Structure formats: structure tokens, C-alpha cells
mmCIF file with all atom_site columns, N, CA and C in Angstrom:
data_model
loop_
_atom_site.group_PDB
_atom_site.id
_atom_site.type_symbol
_atom_site.label_atom_id
_atom_site.label_alt_id
_atom_site.label_comp_id
_atom_site.label_asym_id
_atom_site.label_entity_id
_atom_site.label_seq_id
_atom_site.pdbx_PDB_ins_code
_atom_site.Cartn_x
_atom_site.Cartn_y
_atom_site.Cartn_z
_atom_site.occupancy
_atom_site.B_iso_or_equiv
_atom_site.pdbx_formal_charge
_atom_site.auth_seq_id
_atom_site.auth_comp_id
_atom_site.auth_asym_id
_atom_site.auth_atom_id
_atom_site.pdbx_PDB_model_num
ATOM 1   N N  . MET A 1 1  ? 147.193 170.943 -114.902 1.00 58.00 ? 36 MET A N  1
ATOM 2   C CA . MET A 1 1  ? 147.525 170.267 -113.549 1.00 58.00 ? 36 MET A CA 1
ATOM 3   C C  . MET A 1 1  ? 147.552 168.774 -113.174 1.00 58.00 ? 36 MET A C  1
ATOM 4   N N  . GLU A 1 2  ? 147.034 168.196 -113.938 1.00 66.00 ? 37 GLU A N  1
ATOM 5   C CA . GLU A 1 2  ? 147.219 166.785 -113.754 1.00 66.00 ? 37 GLU A CA 1
ATOM 6   C C  . GLU A 1 2  ? 148.379 166.165 -114.150 1.00 66.00 ? 37 GLU A C  1
ATOM 7   N N  . SER A 1 3  ? 148.871 166.234 -115.368 1.00 68.00 ? 38 SER A N  1
ATOM 8   C CA . SER A 1 3  ? 150.120 166.268 -115.933 1.00 68.00 ? 38 SER A CA 1
ATOM 9   C C  . SER A 1 3  ? 151.690 166.537 -114.536 1.00 68.00 ? 38 SER A C  1
ATOM 10  N N  . LEU A 1 4  ? 151.100 167.537 -113.979 1.00 65.00 ? 39 LEU A N  1
ATOM 11  C CA . LEU A 1 4  ? 152.189 168.309 -112.490 1.00 65.00 ? 39 LEU A CA 1
ATOM 12  C C  . LEU A 1 4  ? 151.641 167.026 -111.282 1.00 65.00 ? 39 LEU A C  1
ATOM 13  N N  . THR A 1 5  ? 150.845 166.984 -111.404 1.00 75.00 ? 40 THR A N  1
ATOM 14  C CA . THR A 1 5  ? 150.436 166.214 -110.107 1.00 75.00 ? 40 THR A CA 1
ATOM 15  C C  . THR A 1 5  ? 151.346 164.166 -110.354 1.00 75.00 ? 40 THR A C  1
ATOM 16  N N  . ASP A 1 6  ? 151.083 163.874 -111.877 1.00 80.00 ? 41 ASP A N  1
ATOM 17  C CA . ASP A 1 6  ? 151.764 162.493 -112.318 1.00 80.00 ? 41 ASP A CA 1
ATOM 18  C C  . ASP A 1 6  ? 153.129 162.970 -111.948 1.00 80.00 ? 41 ASP A C  1
ATOM 19  N N  . GLY A 1 7  ? 153.947 164.249 -112.308 1.00 79.00 ? 42 GLY A N  1
ATOM 20  C CA . GLY A 1 7  ? 155.275 164.553 -112.398 1.00 79.00 ? 42 GLY A CA 1
ATOM 21  C C  . GLY A 1 7  ? 155.924 164.623 -111.175 1.00 79.00 ? 42 GLY A C  1
ATOM 22  N N  . PHE A 1 8  ? 154.979 164.904 -110.381 1.00 80.00 ? 43 PHE A N  1
ATOM 23  C CA . PHE A 1 8  ? 155.408 165.339 -108.761 1.00 80.00 ? 43 PHE A CA 1
ATOM 24  C C  . PHE A 1 8  ? 155.375 163.475 -108.096 1.00 80.00 ? 43 PHE A C  1
ATOM 25  N N  . ALA A 1 9  ? 154.532 162.728 -108.496 1.00 86.00 ? 44 ALA A N  1
ATOM 26  C CA . ALA A 1 9  ? 154.742 161.455 -107.723 1.00 86.00 ? 44 ALA A CA 1
ATOM 27  C C  . ALA A 1 9  ? 155.489 160.543 -108.411 1.00 86.00 ? 44 ALA A C  1
ATOM 28  N N  . GLU A 1 10 ? 155.984 160.979 -109.778 1.00 88.00 ? 45 GLU A N  1
ATOM 29  C CA . GLU A 1 10 ? 157.191 160.100 -110.343 1.00 88.00 ? 45 GLU A CA 1
ATOM 30  C C  . GLU A 1 10 ? 158.392 160.537 -109.443 1.00 88.00 ? 45 GLU A C  1
ATOM 31  N N  . TYR A 1 11 ? 158.630 161.867 -109.523 1.00 85.00 ? 46 TYR A N  1
ATOM 32  C CA . TYR A 1 11 ? 159.610 162.886 -108.882 1.00 85.00 ? 46 TYR A CA 1
ATOM 33  C C  . TYR A 1 11 ? 160.029 162.114 -107.317 1.00 85.00 ? 46 TYR A C  1
ATOM 34  N N  . GLN A 1 12 ? 158.953 161.811 -106.315 1.00 89.00 ? 47 GLN A N  1
ATOM 35  C CA . GLN A 1 12 ? 158.527 161.124 -105.187 1.00 89.00 ? 47 GLN A CA 1
ATOM 36  C C  . GLN A 1 12 ? 159.188 159.845 -105.036 1.00 89.00 ? 47 GLN A C  1
ATOM 37  N N  . GLU A 1 13 ? 159.012 159.073 -106.221 1.00 92.00 ? 48 GLU A N  1
ATOM 38  C CA . GLU A 1 13 ? 159.179 157.719 -106.382 1.00 92.00 ? 48 GLU A CA 1
ATOM 39  C C  . GLU A 1 13 ? 160.748 157.242 -106.435 1.00 92.00 ? 48 GLU A C  1
ATOM 40  N N  . LEU A 1 14 ? 161.244 158.346 -107.244 1.00 91.00 ? 49 LEU A N  1
ATOM 41  C CA . LEU A 1 14 ? 162.703 158.195 -107.810 1.00 91.00 ? 49 LEU A CA 1
ATOM 42  C C  . LEU A 1 14 ? 163.421 158.710 -106.238 1.00 91.00 ? 49 LEU A C  1
ATOM 43  N N  . VAL A 1 15 ? 162.674 159.801 -105.855 1.00 90.00 ? 50 VAL A N  1
ATOM 44  C CA . VAL A 1 15 ? 163.405 160.332 -104.365 1.00 90.00 ? 50 VAL A CA 1
ATOM 45  C C  . VAL A 1 15 ? 163.724 159.189 -103.608 1.00 90.00 ? 50 VAL A C  1
ATOM 46  N N  . GLY A 1 16 ? 162.314 157.938 -103.264 1.00 93.00 ? 51 GLY A N  1
ATOM 47  C CA . GLY A 1 16 ? 161.720 156.959 -102.194 1.00 93.00 ? 51 GLY A CA 1
ATOM 48  C C  . GLY A 1 16 ? 163.227 156.114 -102.949 1.00 93.00 ? 51 GLY A C  1
ATOM 49  N N  . ARG A 1 17 ? 163.816 155.468 -103.921 1.00 93.00 ? 52 ARG A N  1
ATOM 50  C CA . ARG A 1 17 ? 164.320 155.006 -104.303 1.00 93.00 ? 52 ARG A CA 1
ATOM 51  C C  . ARG A 1 17 ? 166.022 155.097 -104.021 1.00 93.00 ? 52 ARG A C  1
ATOM 52  N N  . ALA A 1 18 ? 166.244 156.557 -104.460 1.00 93.00 ? 53 ALA A N  1
ATOM 53  C CA . ALA A 1 18 ? 167.371 157.010 -104.621 1.00 93.00 ? 53 ALA A CA 1
ATOM 54  C C  . ALA A 1 18 ? 167.872 156.634 -102.958 1.00 93.00 ? 53 ALA A C  1
ATOM 55  N N  . LEU A 1 19 ? 166.648 157.286 -101.348 1.00 92.00 ? 54 LEU A N  1
ATOM 56  C CA . LEU A 1 19 ? 167.358 157.240 -100.131 1.00 92.00 ? 54 LEU A CA 1
ATOM 57  C C  . LEU A 1 19 ? 167.045 155.656 -100.281 1.00 92.00 ? 54 LEU A C  1
ATOM 58  N N  . GLU A 1 20 ? 166.199 154.879 -100.627 1.00 93.00 ? 55 GLU A N  1
ATOM 59  C CA . GLU A 1 20 ? 166.549 153.320 -100.696 1.00 93.00 ? 55 GLU A CA 1
ATOM 60  C C  . GLU A 1 20 ? 167.867 152.664 -101.188 1.00 93.00 ? 55 GLU A C  1
ATOM 61  N N  . ASN A 1 21 ? 168.322 152.871 -102.169 1.00 89.00 ? 56 ASN A N  1
ATOM 62  C CA . ASN A 1 21 ? 169.128 152.856 -102.423 1.00 89.00 ? 56 ASN A CA 1
ATOM 63  C C  . ASN A 1 21 ? 171.198 153.462 -101.794 1.00 89.00 ? 56 ASN A C  1
ATOM 64  N N  . ASP A 1 22 ? 170.783 154.234 -101.500 1.00 89.00 ? 57 ASP A N  1
ATOM 65  C CA . ASP A 1 22 ? 171.879 155.378 -100.767 1.00 89.00 ? 57 ASP A CA 1
ATOM 66  C C  . ASP A 1 22 ? 171.965 154.257 -99.534  1.00 89.00 ? 57 ASP A C  1
ATOM 67  N N  . GLY A 1 23 ? 171.120 153.957 -98.868  1.00 89.00 ? 58 GLY A N  1
ATOM 68  C CA . GLY A 1 23 ? 171.111 152.856 -97.547  1.00 89.00 ? 58 GLY A CA 1
ATOM 69  C C  . GLY A 1 23 ? 171.726 151.884 -97.620  1.00 89.00 ? 58 GLY A C  1
ATOM 70  N N  . ARG A 1 24 ? 171.961 150.833 -99.005  1.00 86.00 ? 59 ARG A N  1
ATOM 71  C CA . ARG A 1 24 ? 172.389 149.746 -99.224  1.00 86.00 ? 59 ARG A CA 1
ATOM 72  C C  . ARG A 1 24 ? 173.988 150.082 -99.320  1.00 86.00 ? 59 ARG A C  1
ATOM 73  N N  . THR A 1 25 ? 174.331 149.112 -99.021  1.00 84.00 ? 60 THR A N  1
ATOM 74  C CA . THR A 1 25 ? 175.955 148.912 -99.507  1.00 84.00 ? 60 THR A CA 1
ATOM 75  C C  . THR A 1 25 ? 176.145 148.603 -100.721 1.00 84.00 ? 60 THR A C  1
ATOM 76  N N  . GLY A 1 26 ? 176.787 149.300 -102.010 1.00 84.00 ? 61 GLY A N  1
ATOM 77  C CA . GLY A 1 26 ? 177.134 148.876 -102.895 1.00 84.00 ? 61 GLY A CA 1
ATOM 78  C C  . GLY A 1 26 ? 176.370 149.942 -103.957 1.00 84.00 ? 61 GLY A C  1
ATOM 79  N N  . ASP A 1 27 ? 175.245 150.590 -103.326 1.00 80.00 ? 62 ASP A N  1
ATOM 80  C CA . ASP A 1 27 ? 174.523 151.002 -104.247 1.00 80.00 ? 62 ASP A CA 1
ATOM 81  C C  . ASP A 1 27 ? 174.147 152.603 -104.551 1.00 80.00 ? 62 ASP A C  1
ATOM 82  N N  . LYS A 1 28 ? 175.260 152.622 -104.325 1.00 91.00 ? 63 LYS A N  1
ATOM 83  C CA . LYS A 1 28 ? 175.478 154.161 -104.274 1.00 91.00 ? 63 LYS A CA 1
ATOM 84  C C  . LYS A 1 28 ? 175.480 155.067 -105.655 1.00 91.00 ? 63 LYS A C  1
ATOM 85  N N  . GLN A 1 29 ? 176.012 154.128 -106.435 1.00 93.00 ? 64 GLN A N  1
ATOM 86  C CA . GLN A 1 29 ? 175.496 155.093 -108.024 1.00 93.00 ? 64 GLN A CA 1
ATOM 87  C C  . GLN A 1 29 ? 174.566 154.279 -108.488 1.00 93.00 ? 64 GLN A C  1
ATOM 88  N N  . ALA A 1 30 ? 173.505 153.813 -108.027 1.00 92.00 ? 65 ALA A N  1
ATOM 89  C CA . ALA A 1 30 ? 172.507 153.815 -108.215 1.00 92.00 ? 65 ALA A CA 1
ATOM 90  C C  . ALA A 1 30 ? 171.488 154.662 -107.493 1.00 92.00 ? 65 ALA A C  1
ATOM 91  N N  . ALA A 1 31 ? 171.868 154.906 -106.611 1.00 92.00 ? 66 ALA A N  1
ATOM 92  C CA . ALA A 1 31 ? 171.026 156.085 -105.502 1.00 92.00 ? 66 ALA A CA 1
ATOM 93  C C  . ALA A 1 31 ? 171.533 157.767 -106.533 1.00 92.00 ? 66 ALA A C  1
ATOM 94  N N  . LEU A 1 32 ? 172.602 157.633 -106.321 1.00 93.00 ? 67 LEU A N  1
ATOM 95  C CA . LEU A 1 32 ? 172.914 159.249 -107.475 1.00 93.00 ? 67 LEU A CA 1
ATOM 96  C C  . LEU A 1 32 ? 172.172 159.050 -108.945 1.00 93.00 ? 67 LEU A C  1
ATOM 97  N N  . THR A 1 33 ? 172.217 158.141 -109.650 1.00 94.00 ? 68 THR A N  1
ATOM 98  C CA . THR A 1 33 ? 171.571 158.231 -110.808 1.00 94.00 ? 68 THR A CA 1
ATOM 99  C C  . THR A 1 33 ? 170.018 158.111 -110.436 1.00 94.00 ? 68 THR A C  1
ATOM 100 N N  . ASP A 1 34 ? 169.040 157.633 -109.723 1.00 93.00 ? 69 ASP A N  1
ATOM 101 C CA . ASP A 1 34 ? 167.626 158.021 -109.109 1.00 93.00 ? 69 ASP A CA 1
ATOM 102 C C  . ASP A 1 34 ? 167.589 159.845 -108.892 1.00 93.00 ? 69 ASP A C  1
ATOM 103 N N  . TYR A 1 35 ? 168.604 160.196 -107.788 1.00 90.00 ? 70 TYR A N  1
ATOM 104 C CA . TYR A 1 35 ? 168.378 161.104 -107.382 1.00 90.00 ? 70 TYR A CA 1
ATOM 105 C C  . TYR A 1 35 ? 168.852 162.330 -108.775 1.00 90.00 ? 70 TYR A C  1
ATOM 106 N N  . ARG A 1 36 ? 169.700 162.146 -109.517 1.00 92.00 ? 71 ARG A N  1
ATOM 107 C CA . ARG A 1 36 ? 170.082 162.775 -110.632 1.00 92.00 ? 71 ARG A CA 1
ATOM 108 C C  . ARG A 1 36 ? 168.406 163.199 -111.583 1.00 92.00 ? 71 ARG A C  1
ATOM 109 N N  . LYS A 1 37 ? 167.791 161.849 -111.921 1.00 91.00 ? 72 LYS A N  1
ATOM 110 C CA . LYS A 1 37 ? 166.533 161.719 -112.756 1.00 91.00 ? 72 LYS A CA 1
ATOM 111 C C  . LYS A 1 37 ? 165.375 162.456 -112.079 1.00 91.00 ? 72 LYS A C  1
ATOM 112 N N  . ALA A 1 38 ? 165.541 162.474 -110.629 1.00 87.00 ? 73 ALA A N  1
ATOM 113 C CA . ALA A 1 38 ? 164.579 162.804 -109.869 1.00 87.00 ? 73 ALA A CA 1
ATOM 114 C C  . ALA A 1 38 ? 164.767 164.684 -109.723 1.00 87.00 ? 73 ALA A C  1
ATOM 115 N N  . THR A 1 39 ? 165.914 165.244 -109.957 1.00 86.00 ? 74 THR A N  1
ATOM 116 C CA . THR A 1 39 ? 166.460 166.557 -109.923 1.00 86.00 ? 74 THR A CA 1
ATOM 117 C C  . THR A 1 39 ? 165.813 166.893 -111.362 1.00 86.00 ? 74 THR A C  1
ATOM 118 N N  . ASP A 1 40 ? 166.597 166.110 -112.263 1.00 86.00 ? 75 ASP A N  1
ATOM 119 C CA . ASP A 1 40 ? 166.013 166.981 -114.162 1.00 86.00 ? 75 ASP A CA 1
ATOM 120 C C  . ASP A 1 40 ? 164.874 167.076 -114.070 1.00 86.00 ? 75 ASP A C  1
ATOM 121 N N  . LEU A 1 41 ? 164.144 165.865 -113.700 1.00 83.00 ? 76 LEU A N  1
ATOM 122 C CA . LEU A 1 41 ? 162.375 165.800 -113.556 1.00 83.00 ? 76 LEU A CA 1
ATOM 123 C C  . LEU A 1 41 ? 161.615 167.008 -112.794 1.00 83.00 ? 76 LEU A C  1
ATOM 124 N N  . LEU A 1 42 ? 162.218 167.374 -111.804 1.00 78.00 ? 77 LEU A N  1
ATOM 125 C CA . LEU A 1 42 ? 161.509 168.476 -111.035 1.00 78.00 ? 77 LEU A CA 1
ATOM 126 C C  . LEU A 1 42 ? 161.549 170.017 -111.949 1.00 78.00 ? 77 LEU A C  1
ATOM 127 N N  . GLN A 1 43 ? 163.341 170.018 -112.057 1.00 78.00 ? 78 GLN A N  1
ATOM 128 C CA . GLN A 1 43 ? 164.137 171.300 -113.129 1.00 78.00 ? 78 GLN A CA 1
ATOM 129 C C  . GLN A 1 43 ? 162.889 171.121 -114.148 1.00 78.00 ? 78 GLN A C  1
ATOM 130 N N  . GLY A 1 44 ? 162.555 170.383 -114.920 1.00 78.00 ? 79 GLY A N  1
ATOM 131 C CA . GLY A 1 44 ? 161.786 170.274 -116.011 1.00 78.00 ? 79 GLY A CA 1
ATOM 132 C C  . GLY A 1 44 ? 160.468 170.590 -115.881 1.00 78.00 ? 79 GLY A C  1
ATOM 133 N N  . GLN A 1 45 ? 159.599 170.694 -114.573 1.00 67.00 ? 80 GLN A N  1
ATOM 134 C CA . GLN A 1 45 ? 158.419 170.815 -114.011 1.00 67.00 ? 80 GLN A CA 1
ATOM 135 C C  . GLN A 1 45 ? 158.277 172.403 -113.832 1.00 67.00 ? 80 GLN A C  1
ATOM 136 N N  . CYS A 1 46 ? 159.308 172.613 -113.474 1.00 58.00 ? 81 CYS A N  1
ATOM 137 C CA . CYS A 1 46 ? 159.194 174.240 -112.278 1.00 58.00 ? 81 CYS A CA 1
ATOM 138 C C  . CYS A 1 46 ? 158.397 175.177 -113.638 1.00 58.00 ? 81 CYS A C  1
ATOM 139 N N  . PRO A 1 47 ? 159.077 175.022 -115.313 1.00 57.00 ? 82 PRO A N  1
ATOM 140 C CA . PRO A 1 47 ? 158.404 176.153 -115.468 1.00 57.00 ? 82 PRO A CA 1
ATOM 141 C C  . PRO A 1 47 ? 157.372 176.040 -115.826 1.00 57.00 ? 82 PRO A C  1
ATOM 142 N N  . ASP A 1 48 ? 156.482 174.336 -116.177 1.00 59.00 ? 83 ASP A N  1
ATOM 143 C CA . ASP A 1 48 ? 155.060 174.395 -115.891 1.00 59.00 ? 83 ASP A CA 1
ATOM 144 C C  . ASP A 1 48 ? 154.289 174.475 -114.676 1.00 59.00 ? 83 ASP A C  1
ATOM 145 N N  . VAL A 1 49 ? 154.783 174.502 -113.814 1.00 54.00 ? 84 VAL A N  1
ATOM 146 C CA . VAL A 1 49 ? 154.524 174.587 -112.569 1.00 54.00 ? 84 VAL A CA 1
ATOM 147 C C  . VAL A 1 49 ? 153.910 176.304 -112.354 1.00 54.00 ? 84 VAL A C  1
ATOM 148 N N  . GLY A 1 50 ? 154.751 177.381 -112.838 1.00 50.00 ? 85 GLY A N  1
ATOM 149 C CA . GLY A 1 50 ? 154.737 178.802 -112.817 1.00 50.00 ? 85 GLY A CA 1
ATOM 150 C C  . GLY A 1 50 ? 153.549 178.727 -114.216 1.00 50.00 ? 85 GLY A C  1
ATOM 151 N N  . ASP A 1 51 ? 154.059 178.222 -115.030 1.00 57.00 ? 86 ASP A N  1
ATOM 152 C CA . ASP A 1 51 ? 152.966 178.726 -115.968 1.00 57.00 ? 86 ASP A CA 1
ATOM 153 C C  . ASP A 1 51 ? 151.360 178.399 -115.739 1.00 57.00 ? 86 ASP A C  1
ATOM 154 N N  . ALA A 1 52 ? 151.362 177.345 -115.081 1.00 55.00 ? 87 ALA A N  1
ATOM 155 C CA . ALA A 1 52 ? 149.923 176.999 -114.484 1.00 55.00 ? 87 ALA A CA 1
ATOM 156 C C  . ALA A 1 52 ? 149.510 177.773 -113.378 1.00 55.00 ? 87 ALA A C  1
ATOM 157 N N  . VAL A 1 53 ? 149.932 178.156 -112.558 1.00 48.00 ? 88 VAL A N  1
ATOM 158 C CA . VAL A 1 53 ? 149.804 179.052 -111.145 1.00 48.00 ? 88 VAL A CA 1
ATOM 159 C C  . VAL A 1 53 ? 149.090 180.327 -112.041 1.00 48.00 ? 88 VAL A C  1
ATOM 160 N N  . VAL A 1 54 ? 150.111 180.986 -112.950 1.00 52.00 ? 89 VAL A N  1
ATOM 161 C CA . VAL A 1 54 ? 149.966 182.563 -113.684 1.00 52.00 ? 89 VAL A CA 1
ATOM 162 C C  . VAL A 1 54 ? 148.530 182.111 -114.634 1.00 52.00 ? 89 VAL A C  1
ATOM 163 N N  . LEU A 1 55 ? 148.181 180.504 -115.196 1.00 55.00 ? 90 LEU A N  1
ATOM 164 C CA . LEU A 1 55 ? 147.384 180.860 -116.314 1.00 55.00 ? 90 LEU A CA 1
ATOM 165 C C  . LEU A 1 55 ? 146.110 180.534 -115.483 1.00 55.00 ? 90 LEU A C  1
ATOM 166 N N  . ARG A 1 56 ? 146.401 180.086 -114.445 1.00 55.00 ? 91 ARG A N  1
ATOM 167 C CA . ARG A 1 56 ? 144.587 179.754 -113.640 1.00 55.00 ? 91 ARG A CA 1
ATOM 168 C C  . ARG A 1 56 ? 144.388 180.873 -112.484 1.00 55.00 ? 91 ARG A C  1
ATOM 169 N N  . GLY A 1 57 ? 145.561 181.265 -112.332 1.00 48.00 ? 92 GLY A N  1
ATOM 170 C CA . GLY A 1 57 ? 145.258 183.139 -111.686 1.00 48.00 ? 92 GLY A CA 1
ATOM 171 C C  . GLY A 1 57 ? 144.438 182.831 -110.353 1.00 48.00 ? 92 GLY A C  1
#
């Protein structure tokens, strides 16, 4: 579960940076890059979340 919370914290950080960059003039590419990293991280964590819930039941 610790790796799950670490992953979620990283996801939140990436989304926060994406939102900050999106609000800045000329940082749309940086925002998109951070958003994609966050999405990839979340998609990679989802199977782990399901396994953790089933195993801990």
C-alpha cells in the first residue's frame, strides 16, 4: 500500500505542475508533458490498486 500512496502523491504533483504550466503563457507543451506522465502513472498503478484491494479483502 505504501507504493500506492507514493504513486498517488507523484500523480498529484504532476497534475499540479500541469495545471500551473497550463496557466502560463507559452508553457502548454510542458503542461501536456506533465499531464501525460500523470496519466501514464495512474494507468500503471490501477492494476496494483485492484490487486491490493482483492488481496487485503
